[in-house]
Amino acid sequence: MANENDENSISERLKRIQGKASKPSRWRPIAIGGGMFLAGAALTSYAFMAAPESAPVQDVLNLPTSEVNEFQDGSGLDGFTISRPRPENRPAREPEPEPKVQESRIDQGQLDQLMAEIAELRNEADGKSEEMKALQADLEAVRKESQGKDAAIAAAEREQLRLQSQLDSQAELFAQQQSEDMFEQQRMAELQARRAADEARRHAQITSPMVAFRASGSATQGGAGGEGDKRDYDSDEAFLRAGAQKSTVTRSQVIANPSNTIIQGTMIEATLETVTCP
């Protein structure tokens, strides 16, 4: 009975293998190899089952043992298959339920009240926007006015600087002119004093009772106190008068060659005559 079951199972498996071999040609080598492997395995198992077993050795302690059947049940190929295991069918994860939003019911009166409040807020916002525009216009006008004032102040400062520089220049010119006038007044005063002195001297010469003759032959009158000696002379006459002044005379004790020696500082009186040729 066991052999028949084994043969039936082997034949069924061969049929399955043959059925699988009828599929596309790329599985044919695999099916042939599997059939040969199964045939070899069946022959090997049959040879082992047909071989006589040796008598069991009695244990020294005489322990109970199980009896061995002459033929083992089953061919040893139970559970053997070349088919791939099917993937496990896992149950799909159920999506989490979305949170339910609790709907509130608003009556028409409340809705109208809310709409009225929104319209009122909108009107207030429009009014505030108009006020903001007016304030911005006022601010722009103030800014322009401030810019105009700044420009006027800058122009006034430039004009002030120009006037100040002009005043400084005029003051400098006035001071220079004043110094020149003072110098001119001083020079005129000195000139007038000199003229007055000359006039006084000339008046003294005129009123003096002395009559003197120059070397040039012109007659001059001198006053008392030697006023005539203080007049201005030309360079030649001044040189001569300077040499005619009194000087210290030293007499020499020994003169080596008096005939050929002139003592330094000796005054020699001479007369120069100029002959004019016709």
PDB file of C-alpha atoms in Angstrom:
ATOM      1  CA  MET A   1       0.000   0.000   0.000  1.00  0.00           C
ATOM      2  CA  ALA A   2       2.864   2.287   0.845  1.00  0.00           C
ATOM      3  CA  ASN A   3       4.593   1.476  -2.442  1.00  0.00           C
ATOM      4  CA  GLU A   4       1.466   2.321  -4.385  1.00  0.00           C
ATOM      5  CA  ASN A   5       1.213   5.649  -2.635  1.00  0.00           C
ATOM      6  CA  ASP A   6       4.851   6.328  -3.425  1.00  0.00           C
ATOM      7  CA  GLU A   7       4.382   5.443  -7.065  1.00  0.00           C
ATOM      8  CA  ASN A   8       1.275   7.601  -7.317  1.00  0.00           C
ATOM      9  CA  SER A   9       3.036  10.540  -5.745  1.00  0.00           C
ATOM     10  CA  ILE A  10       6.040  10.083  -8.046  1.00  0.00           C
ATOM     11  CA  SER A  11       3.818   9.828 -11.105  1.00  0.00           C
ATOM     12  CA  GLU A  12       1.905  12.921 -10.076  1.00  0.00           C
ATOM     13  CA  ARG A  13       5.100  14.802  -9.602  1.00  0.00           C
ATOM     14  CA  LEU A  14       6.398  13.628 -12.969  1.00  0.00           C
ATOM     15  CA  LYS A  15       3.159  14.798 -14.549  1.00  0.00           C
ATOM     16  CA  ARG A  16       3.548  18.142 -12.895  1.00  0.00           C
ATOM     17  CA  ILE A  17       7.121  18.316 -14.081  1.00  0.00           C
ATOM     18  CA  GLN A  18       6.080  17.360 -17.600  1.00  0.00           C
ATOM     19  CA  GLY A  19       3.288  19.933 -17.464  1.00  0.00           C
ATOM     20  CA  LYS A  20       5.766  22.552 -16.420  1.00  0.00           C
ATOM     21  CA  ALA A  21       8.162  21.423 -19.139  1.00  0.00           C
ATOM     22  CA  SER A  22       5.528  22.177 -21.760  1.00  0.00           C
ATOM     23  CA  LYS A  23       5.927  25.826 -20.915  1.00  0.00           C
ATOM     24  CA  PRO A  24       8.386  28.088 -22.776  1.00  0.00           C
ATOM     25  CA  SER A  25      11.681  26.540 -23.739  1.00  0.00           C
ATOM     26  CA  ARG A  26      13.711  28.456 -21.181  1.00  0.00           C
ATOM     27  CA  TRP A  27      12.340  26.197 -18.369  1.00  0.00           C
ATOM     28  CA  ARG A  28      13.125  22.970 -20.230  1.00  0.00           C
ATOM     29  CA  PRO A  29      16.720  22.515 -18.961  1.00  0.00           C
ATOM     30  CA  ILE A  30      15.545  23.101 -15.422  1.00  0.00           C
ATOM     31  CA  ALA A  31      12.762  20.539 -15.767  1.00  0.00           C
ATOM     32  CA  ILE A  32      15.110  17.941 -17.264  1.00  0.00           C
ATOM     33  CA  GLY A  33      17.628  18.436 -14.474  1.00  0.00           C
ATOM     34  CA  GLY A  34      14.880  18.200 -11.849  1.00  0.00           C
ATOM     35  CA  GLY A  35      13.540  14.959 -13.347  1.00  0.00           C
ATOM     36  CA  MET A  36      16.950  13.375 -13.422  1.00  0.00           C
ATOM     37  CA  PHE A  37      17.547  14.468  -9.857  1.00  0.00           C
ATOM     38  CA  LEU A  38      14.224  12.982  -8.749  1.00  0.00           C
ATOM     39  CA  ALA A  39      14.901   9.745 -10.564  1.00  0.00           C
ATOM     40  CA  GLY A  40      18.327   9.404  -8.989  1.00  0.00           C
ATOM     41  CA  ALA A  41      16.923  10.206  -5.580  1.00  0.00           C
ATOM     42  CA  ALA A  42      14.170   7.614  -5.997  1.00  0.00           C
ATOM     43  CA  LEU A  43      16.619   4.915  -7.047  1.00  0.00           C
ATOM     44  CA  THR A  44      18.949   5.703  -4.189  1.00  0.00           C
ATOM     45  CA  SER A  45      16.162   5.587  -1.627  1.00  0.00           C
ATOM     46  CA  TYR A  46      14.890   2.334  -3.061  1.00  0.00           C
ATOM     47  CA  ALA A  47      18.372   0.781  -2.821  1.00  0.00           C
ATOM     48  CA  PHE A  48      18.676   1.775   0.803  1.00  0.00           C
ATOM     49  CA  MET A  49      15.253   0.414   1.613  1.00  0.00           C
ATOM     50  CA  ALA A  50      15.947  -2.917  -0.114  1.00  0.00           C
ATOM     51  CA  ALA A  51      19.288  -3.536   1.661  1.00  0.00           C
ATOM     52  CA  PRO A  52      19.115  -6.006   4.682  1.00  0.00           C
ATOM     53  CA  GLU A  53      19.723  -4.474   8.051  1.00  0.00           C
ATOM     54  CA  SER A  54      22.128  -5.949  10.583  1.00  0.00           C
ATOM     55  CA  ALA A  55      20.807  -7.330  13.836  1.00  0.00           C
ATOM     56  CA  PRO A  56      20.684  -4.754  16.549  1.00  0.00           C
ATOM     57  CA  VAL A  57      23.208  -5.113  19.294  1.00  0.00           C
ATOM     58  CA  GLN A  58      21.688  -5.699  22.649  1.00  0.00           C
ATOM     59  CA  ASP A  59      22.472  -2.987  25.106  1.00  0.00           C
ATOM     60  CA  VAL A  60      24.346  -3.997  28.194  1.00  0.00           C
ATOM     61  CA  LEU A  61      21.738  -2.393  30.378  1.00  0.00           C
ATOM     62  CA  ASN A  62      18.900  -4.122  28.460  1.00  0.00           C
ATOM     63  CA  LEU A  63      17.168  -0.869  27.717  1.00  0.00           C
ATOM     64  CA  PRO A  64      13.893  -1.108  25.770  1.00  0.00           C
ATOM     65  CA  THR A  65      14.227  -0.364  22.048  1.00  0.00           C
ATOM     66  CA  SER A  66      11.740   0.129  19.264  1.00  0.00           C
ATOM     67  CA  GLU A  67      11.215  -2.415  16.574  1.00  0.00           C
ATOM     68  CA  VAL A  68      12.480  -1.702  13.085  1.00  0.00           C
ATOM     69  CA  ASN A  69      10.189  -2.249  10.180  1.00  0.00           C
ATOM     70  CA  GLU A  70      11.470  -4.042   7.138  1.00  0.00           C
ATOM     71  CA  PHE A  71      10.410  -1.279   4.799  1.00  0.00           C
ATOM     72  CA  GLN A  72      10.119   2.346   5.805  1.00  0.00           C
ATOM     73  CA  ASP A  73       6.886   4.109   5.058  1.00  0.00           C
ATOM     74  CA  GLY A  74       7.167   6.899   2.573  1.00  0.00           C
ATOM     75  CA  SER A  75       9.641   7.428  -0.178  1.00  0.00           C
ATOM     76  CA  GLY A  76      11.481  10.281   1.631  1.00  0.00           C
ATOM     77  CA  LEU A  77      10.378  12.816  -0.946  1.00  0.00           C
ATOM     78  CA  ASP A  78       7.442  14.158   0.988  1.00  0.00           C
ATOM     79  CA  GLY A  79       7.442  17.980   0.958  1.00  0.00           C
ATOM     80  CA  PHE A  80       9.974  18.163  -1.898  1.00  0.00           C
ATOM     81  CA  THR A  81       9.029  20.570  -4.671  1.00  0.00           C
ATOM     82  CA  ILE A  82      10.804  22.801  -7.161  1.00  0.00           C
ATOM     83  CA  SER A  83       8.076  25.438  -7.165  1.00  0.00           C
ATOM     84  CA  ARG A  84       8.806  28.794  -5.585  1.00  0.00           C
ATOM     85  CA  PRO A  85       7.039  29.637  -2.362  1.00  0.00           C
ATOM     86  CA  ARG A  86       4.154  31.940  -2.835  1.00  0.00           C
ATOM     87  CA  PRO A  87       4.377  35.289  -1.110  1.00  0.00           C
ATOM     88  CA  GLU A  88       2.325  35.633   1.976  1.00  0.00           C
ATOM     89  CA  ASN A  89      -0.868  37.538   1.497  1.00  0.00           C
ATOM     90  CA  ARG A  90      -0.709  40.150   4.183  1.00  0.00           C
ATOM     91  CA  PRO A  91      -3.860  42.105   4.817  1.00  0.00           C
ATOM     92  CA  ALA A  92      -3.717  45.668   3.560  1.00  0.00           C
ATOM     93  CA  ARG A  93      -3.399  48.304   6.238  1.00  0.00           C
ATOM     94  CA  GLU A  94      -6.613  50.129   6.667  1.00  0.00           C
ATOM     95  CA  PRO A  95      -6.267  53.911   6.264  1.00  0.00           C
ATOM     96  CA  GLU A  96      -6.749  55.937   9.364  1.00  0.00           C
ATOM     97  CA  PRO A  97     -10.063  57.661   9.446  1.00  0.00           C
ATOM     98  CA  GLU A  98      -9.885  61.400   8.898  1.00  0.00           C
ATOM     99  CA  PRO A  99     -10.855  63.532  11.871  1.00  0.00           C
ATOM    100  CA  LYS A 100     -14.381  64.571  11.587  1.00  0.00           C
ATOM    101  CA  VAL A 101     -15.012  68.269  11.647  1.00  0.00           C
ATOM    102  CA  GLN A 102     -17.871  69.171  13.805  1.00  0.00           C
ATOM    103  CA  GLU A 103     -20.167  71.323  11.811  1.00  0.00           C
ATOM    104  CA  SER A 104     -21.795  74.138  13.651  1.00  0.00           C
ATOM    105  CA  ARG A 105     -25.045  75.510  12.584  1.00  0.00           C
ATOM    106  CA  ILE A 106     -25.340  79.328  12.364  1.00  0.00           C
ATOM    107  CA  ASP A 107     -28.672  80.888  11.902  1.00  0.00           C
ATOM    108  CA  GLN A 108     -29.331  83.633   9.377  1.00  0.00           C
ATOM    109  CA  GLY A 109     -29.472  86.343  12.036  1.00  0.00           C
ATOM    110  CA  GLN A 110     -25.984  85.649  13.275  1.00  0.00           C
ATOM    111  CA  LEU A 111     -24.722  85.492   9.695  1.00  0.00           C
ATOM    112  CA  ASP A 112     -26.263  88.894   8.912  1.00  0.00           C
ATOM    113  CA  GLN A 113     -24.751  90.348  12.064  1.00  0.00           C
ATOM    114  CA  LEU A 114     -21.292  89.051  11.122  1.00  0.00           C
ATOM    115  CA  MET A 115     -21.628  90.467   7.610  1.00  0.00           C
ATOM    116  CA  ALA A 116     -22.649  93.833   9.055  1.00  0.00           C
ATOM    117  CA  GLU A 117     -19.622  93.848  11.362  1.00  0.00           C
ATOM    118  CA  ILE A 118     -17.334  92.989   8.429  1.00  0.00           C
ATOM    119  CA  ALA A 119     -18.834  95.829   6.363  1.00  0.00           C
ATOM    120  CA  GLU A 120     -18.394  98.238   9.289  1.00  0.00           C
ATOM    121  CA  LEU A 121     -14.760  97.203   9.732  1.00  0.00           C
ATOM    122  CA  ARG A 122     -14.196  97.641   6.011  1.00  0.00           C
ATOM    123  CA  ASN A 123     -15.685 101.150   6.111  1.00  0.00           C
ATOM    124  CA  GLU A 124     -13.498 102.025   9.083  1.00  0.00           C
ATOM    125  CA  ALA A 125     -10.451 100.727   7.197  1.00  0.00           C
ATOM    126  CA  ASP A 126     -11.386 102.863   4.164  1.00  0.00           C
ATOM    127  CA  GLY A 127     -11.765 105.922   6.389  1.00  0.00           C
ATOM    128  CA  LYS A 128      -8.418 105.265   8.029  1.00  0.00           C
ATOM    129  CA  SER A 129      -6.807 104.852   4.605  1.00  0.00           C
ATOM    130  CA  GLU A 130      -8.157 108.270   3.610  1.00  0.00           C
ATOM    131  CA  GLU A 131      -6.761 109.742   6.829  1.00  0.00           C
ATOM    132  CA  MET A 132      -3.421 108.095   6.113  1.00  0.00           C
ATOM    133  CA  LYS A 133      -3.371 109.587   2.617  1.00  0.00           C
ATOM    134  CA  ALA A 134      -4.134 113.048   4.033  1.00  0.00           C
ATOM    135  CA  LEU A 135      -1.377 112.669   6.618  1.00  0.00           C
ATOM    136  CA  GLN A 136       1.052 111.557   3.926  1.00  0.00           C
ATOM    137  CA  ALA A 137       0.149 114.614   1.821  1.00  0.00           C
ATOM    138  CA  ASP A 138       0.708 116.900   4.836  1.00  0.00           C
ATOM    139  CA  LEU A 139       4.012 115.197   5.543  1.00  0.00           C
ATOM    140  CA  GLU A 140       5.109 115.647   1.928  1.00  0.00           C
ATOM    141  CA  ALA A 141       4.184 119.355   2.065  1.00  0.00           C
ATOM    142  CA  VAL A 142       6.140 119.798   5.298  1.00  0.00           C
ATOM    143  CA  ARG A 143       9.114 117.992   3.780  1.00  0.00           C
ATOM    144  CA  LYS A 144       9.063 120.253   0.697  1.00  0.00           C
ATOM    145  CA  GLU A 145       8.767 123.334   2.904  1.00  0.00           C
ATOM    146  CA  SER A 146      11.700 122.134   4.994  1.00  0.00           C
ATOM    147  CA  GLN A 147      13.761 121.565   1.867  1.00  0.00           C
ATOM    148  CA  GLY A 148      12.921 125.109   0.685  1.00  0.00           C
ATOM    149  CA  LYS A 149      13.948 126.548   4.056  1.00  0.00           C
ATOM    150  CA  ASP A 150      17.169 124.561   3.989  1.00  0.00           C
ATOM    151  CA  ALA A 151      17.945 125.889   0.507  1.00  0.00           C
ATOM    152  CA  ALA A 152      17.207 129.469   1.642  1.00  0.00           C
ATOM    153  CA  ILE A 153      19.421 129.053   4.710  1.00  0.00           C
ATOM    154  CA  ALA A 154      22.235 127.667   2.568  1.00  0.00           C
ATOM    155  CA  ALA A 155      21.911 130.606   0.141  1.00  0.00           C
ATOM    156  CA  ALA A 156      21.948 133.068   3.069  1.00  0.00           C
ATOM    157  CA  GLU A 157      25.056 131.430   4.492  1.00  0.00           C
ATOM    158  CA  ARG A 158      26.811 131.665   1.122  1.00  0.00           C
ATOM    159  CA  GLU A 159      25.836 135.357   0.838  1.00  0.00           C
ATOM    160  CA  GLN A 160      27.082 135.981   4.366  1.00  0.00           C
ATOM    161  CA  LEU A 161      30.410 134.349   3.562  1.00  0.00           C
ATOM    162  CA  ARG A 162      30.726 136.448   0.406  1.00  0.00           C
ATOM    163  CA  LEU A 163      29.972 139.683   2.285  1.00  0.00           C
ATOM    164  CA  GLN A 164      32.371 138.728   5.061  1.00  0.00           C
ATOM    165  CA  SER A 165      35.168 138.067   2.574  1.00  0.00           C
ATOM    166  CA  GLN A 166      34.397 141.371   0.846  1.00  0.00           C
ATOM    167  CA  LEU A 167      34.502 143.225   4.175  1.00  0.00           C
ATOM    168  CA  ASP A 168      37.794 141.562   5.065  1.00  0.00           C
ATOM    169  CA  SER A 169      39.269 142.600   1.707  1.00  0.00           C
ATOM    170  CA  GLN A 170      38.049 146.167   2.133  1.00  0.00           C
ATOM    171  CA  ALA A 171      39.413 146.328   5.682  1.00  0.00           C
ATOM    172  CA  GLU A 172      42.773 145.054   4.495  1.00  0.00           C
ATOM    173  CA  LEU A 173      42.849 147.621   1.678  1.00  0.00           C
ATOM    174  CA  PHE A 174      41.809 150.396   4.089  1.00  0.00           C
ATOM    175  CA  ALA A 175      44.532 149.436   6.556  1.00  0.00           C
ATOM    176  CA  GLN A 176      47.120 149.384   3.770  1.00  0.00           C
ATOM    177  CA  GLN A 177      45.906 152.755   2.480  1.00  0.00           C
ATOM    178  CA  GLN A 178      45.910 154.186   6.000  1.00  0.00           C
ATOM    179  CA  SER A 179      49.476 153.038   6.541  1.00  0.00           C
ATOM    180  CA  GLU A 180      50.472 154.599   3.237  1.00  0.00           C
ATOM    181  CA  ASP A 181      48.725 157.838   4.229  1.00  0.00           C
ATOM    182  CA  MET A 182      50.501 157.853   7.561  1.00  0.00           C
ATOM    183  CA  PHE A 183      53.833 157.295   5.841  1.00  0.00           C
ATOM    184  CA  GLU A 184      53.027 160.085   3.387  1.00  0.00           C
ATOM    185  CA  GLN A 185      52.054 162.426   6.216  1.00  0.00           C
ATOM    186  CA  GLN A 186      55.271 161.611   8.043  1.00  0.00           C
ATOM    187  CA  ARG A 187      57.311 162.240   4.907  1.00  0.00           C
ATOM    188  CA  MET A 188      55.503 165.525   4.288  1.00  0.00           C
ATOM    189  CA  ALA A 189      56.132 166.580   7.904  1.00  0.00           C
ATOM    190  CA  GLU A 190      59.830 165.823   7.572  1.00  0.00           C
ATOM    191  CA  LEU A 191      59.954 167.714   4.278  1.00  0.00           C
ATOM    192  CA  GLN A 192      58.192 170.707   5.770  1.00  0.00           C
ATOM    193  CA  ALA A 193      60.554 170.681   8.749  1.00  0.00           C
ATOM    194  CA  ARG A 194      63.528 170.554   6.410  1.00  0.00           C
ATOM    195  CA  ARG A 195      62.145 173.397   4.354  1.00  0.00           C
ATOM    196  CA  ALA A 196      61.526 175.432   7.479  1.00  0.00           C
ATOM    197  CA  ALA A 197      65.103 174.823   8.611  1.00  0.00           C
ATOM    198  CA  ASP A 198      66.459 175.838   5.208  1.00  0.00           C
ATOM    199  CA  GLU A 199      64.276 178.917   5.232  1.00  0.00           C
ATOM    200  CA  ALA A 200      65.478 179.852   8.704  1.00  0.00           C
ATOM    201  CA  ARG A 201      69.106 179.340   7.729  1.00  0.00           C
ATOM    202  CA  ARG A 202      68.669 181.340   4.571  1.00  0.00           C
ATOM    203  CA  HIS A 203      66.992 184.117   6.547  1.00  0.00           C
ATOM    204  CA  ALA A 204      69.881 184.058   9.021  1.00  0.00           C
ATOM    205  CA  GLN A 205      72.398 184.316   6.191  1.00  0.00           C
ATOM    206  CA  ILE A 206      70.527 187.243   4.712  1.00  0.00           C
ATOM    207  CA  THR A 207      70.336 189.108   7.987  1.00  0.00           C
ATOM    208  CA  SER A 208      73.981 188.323   8.975  1.00  0.00           C
ATOM    209  CA  PRO A 209      76.473 191.278   8.776  1.00  0.00           C
ATOM    210  CA  MET A 210      79.398 188.989   7.677  1.00  0.00           C
ATOM    211  CA  VAL A 211      80.306 188.685   4.013  1.00  0.00           C
ATOM    212  CA  ALA A 212      82.308 185.563   3.013  1.00  0.00           C
ATOM    213  CA  PHE A 213      83.610 184.409  -0.316  1.00  0.00           C
ATOM    214  CA  ARG A 214      83.736 180.823  -1.389  1.00  0.00           C
ATOM    215  CA  ALA A 215      86.598 179.327  -3.320  1.00  0.00           C
ATOM    216  CA  SER A 216      84.332 179.458  -6.337  1.00  0.00           C
ATOM    217  CA  GLY A 217      84.142 183.258  -5.955  1.00  0.00           C
ATOM    218  CA  SER A 218      80.486 183.516  -4.905  1.00  0.00           C
ATOM    219  CA  ALA A 219      79.792 185.696  -1.921  1.00  0.00           C
ATOM    220  CA  THR A 220      77.933 184.298   1.080  1.00  0.00           C
ATOM    221  CA  GLN A 221      76.921 185.846   4.327  1.00  0.00           C
ATOM    222  CA  GLY A 222      77.311 184.007   7.605  1.00  0.00           C
ATOM    223  CA  GLY A 223      75.657 184.683  10.879  1.00  0.00           C
ATOM    224  CA  ALA A 224      76.865 184.607  14.423  1.00  0.00           C
ATOM    225  CA  GLY A 225      77.374 181.309  16.092  1.00  0.00           C
ATOM    226  CA  GLY A 226      78.697 179.710  12.892  1.00  0.00           C
ATOM    227  CA  GLU A 227      75.343 179.252  11.155  1.00  0.00           C
ATOM    228  CA  GLY A 228      77.129 179.529   7.791  1.00  0.00           C
ATOM    229  CA  ASP A 229      79.246 176.464   8.523  1.00  0.00           C
ATOM    230  CA  LYS A 230      76.157 174.269   8.870  1.00  0.00           C
ATOM    231  CA  ARG A 231      74.860 174.679   5.341  1.00  0.00           C
ATOM    232  CA  ASP A 232      75.014 171.927   2.739  1.00  0.00           C
ATOM    233  CA  TYR A 233      78.099 171.852   0.528  1.00  0.00           C
ATOM    234  CA  ASP A 234      78.879 169.875  -2.574  1.00  0.00           C
ATOM    235  CA  SER A 235      81.200 166.905  -2.387  1.00  0.00           C
ATOM    236  CA  ASP A 236      84.409 168.709  -3.375  1.00  0.00           C
ATOM    237  CA  GLU A 237      83.905 171.596  -0.992  1.00  0.00           C
ATOM    238  CA  ALA A 238      82.903 169.260   1.802  1.00  0.00           C
ATOM    239  CA  PHE A 239      86.114 167.236   1.261  1.00  0.00           C
ATOM    240  CA  LEU A 240      88.245 170.375   1.377  1.00  0.00           C
ATOM    241  CA  ARG A 241      86.556 171.699   4.482  1.00  0.00           C
ATOM    242  CA  ALA A 242      86.961 168.365   6.204  1.00  0.00           C
ATOM    243  CA  GLY A 243      90.719 168.467   5.487  1.00  0.00           C
ATOM    244  CA  ALA A 244      91.031 172.062   6.721  1.00  0.00           C
ATOM    245  CA  GLN A 245      89.917 171.185  10.205  1.00  0.00           C
ATOM    246  CA  LYS A 246      92.395 171.274  13.033  1.00  0.00           C
ATOM    247  CA  SER A 247      94.533 168.170  13.506  1.00  0.00           C
ATOM    248  CA  THR A 248      97.176 167.076  15.972  1.00  0.00           C
ATOM    249  CA  VAL A 249     100.700 167.969  14.872  1.00  0.00           C
ATOM    250  CA  THR A 250     103.606 165.750  15.846  1.00  0.00           C
ATOM    251  CA  ARG A 251     107.166 166.897  15.338  1.00  0.00           C
ATOM    252  CA  SER A 252     109.724 164.315  14.278  1.00  0.00           C
ATOM    253  CA  GLN A 253     112.984 164.125  16.183  1.00  0.00           C
ATOM    254  CA  VAL A 254     115.141 162.574  13.466  1.00  0.00           C
ATOM    255  CA  ILE A 255     114.582 162.831   9.723  1.00  0.00           C
ATOM    256  CA  ALA A 256     116.831 160.637   7.616  1.00  0.00           C
ATOM    257  CA  ASN A 257     116.614 162.606   4.385  1.00  0.00           C
ATOM    258  CA  PRO A 258     114.683 165.792   4.893  1.00  0.00           C
ATOM    259  CA  SER A 259     115.057 166.895   1.287  1.00  0.00           C
ATOM    260  CA  ASN A 260     113.308 163.810  -0.046  1.00  0.00           C
ATOM    261  CA  THR A 261     110.892 163.131   2.796  1.00  0.00           C
ATOM    262  CA  ILE A 262     107.416 164.444   3.328  1.00  0.00           C
ATOM    263  CA  ILE A 263     105.979 163.757   6.677  1.00  0.00           C
ATOM    264  CA  GLN A 264     102.651 161.965   6.572  1.00  0.00           C
ATOM    265  CA  GLY A 265      99.861 164.383   7.279  1.00  0.00           C
ATOM    266  CA  THR A 266     101.696 167.418   5.973  1.00  0.00           C
ATOM    267  CA  MET A 267      99.345 169.978   4.515  1.00  0.00           C
ATOM    268  CA  ILE A 268     100.523 171.387   1.202  1.00  0.00           C
ATOM    269  CA  GLU A 269      98.840 174.537   0.091  1.00  0.00           C
ATOM    270  CA  ALA A 270      98.524 174.871  -3.657  1.00  0.00           C
ATOM    271  CA  THR A 271      96.402 176.583  -6.194  1.00  0.00           C
ATOM    272  CA  LEU A 272      94.872 174.760  -9.089  1.00  0.00           C
ATOM    273  CA  GLU A 273      94.430 176.689 -12.255  1.00  0.00           C
ATOM    274  CA  THR A 274      92.351 175.551 -15.137  1.00  0.00           C
ATOM    275  CA  VAL A 275      93.347 176.723 -18.559  1.00  0.00           C
ATOM    276  CA  THR A 276      90.608 176.782 -21.137  1.00  0.00           C
ATOM    277  CA  CYS A 277      91.875 176.494 -24.683  1.00  0.00           C
ATOM    278  CA  PRO A 278      90.002 178.472 -27.300  1.00  0.00           C
TER     279      PRO A 278
END
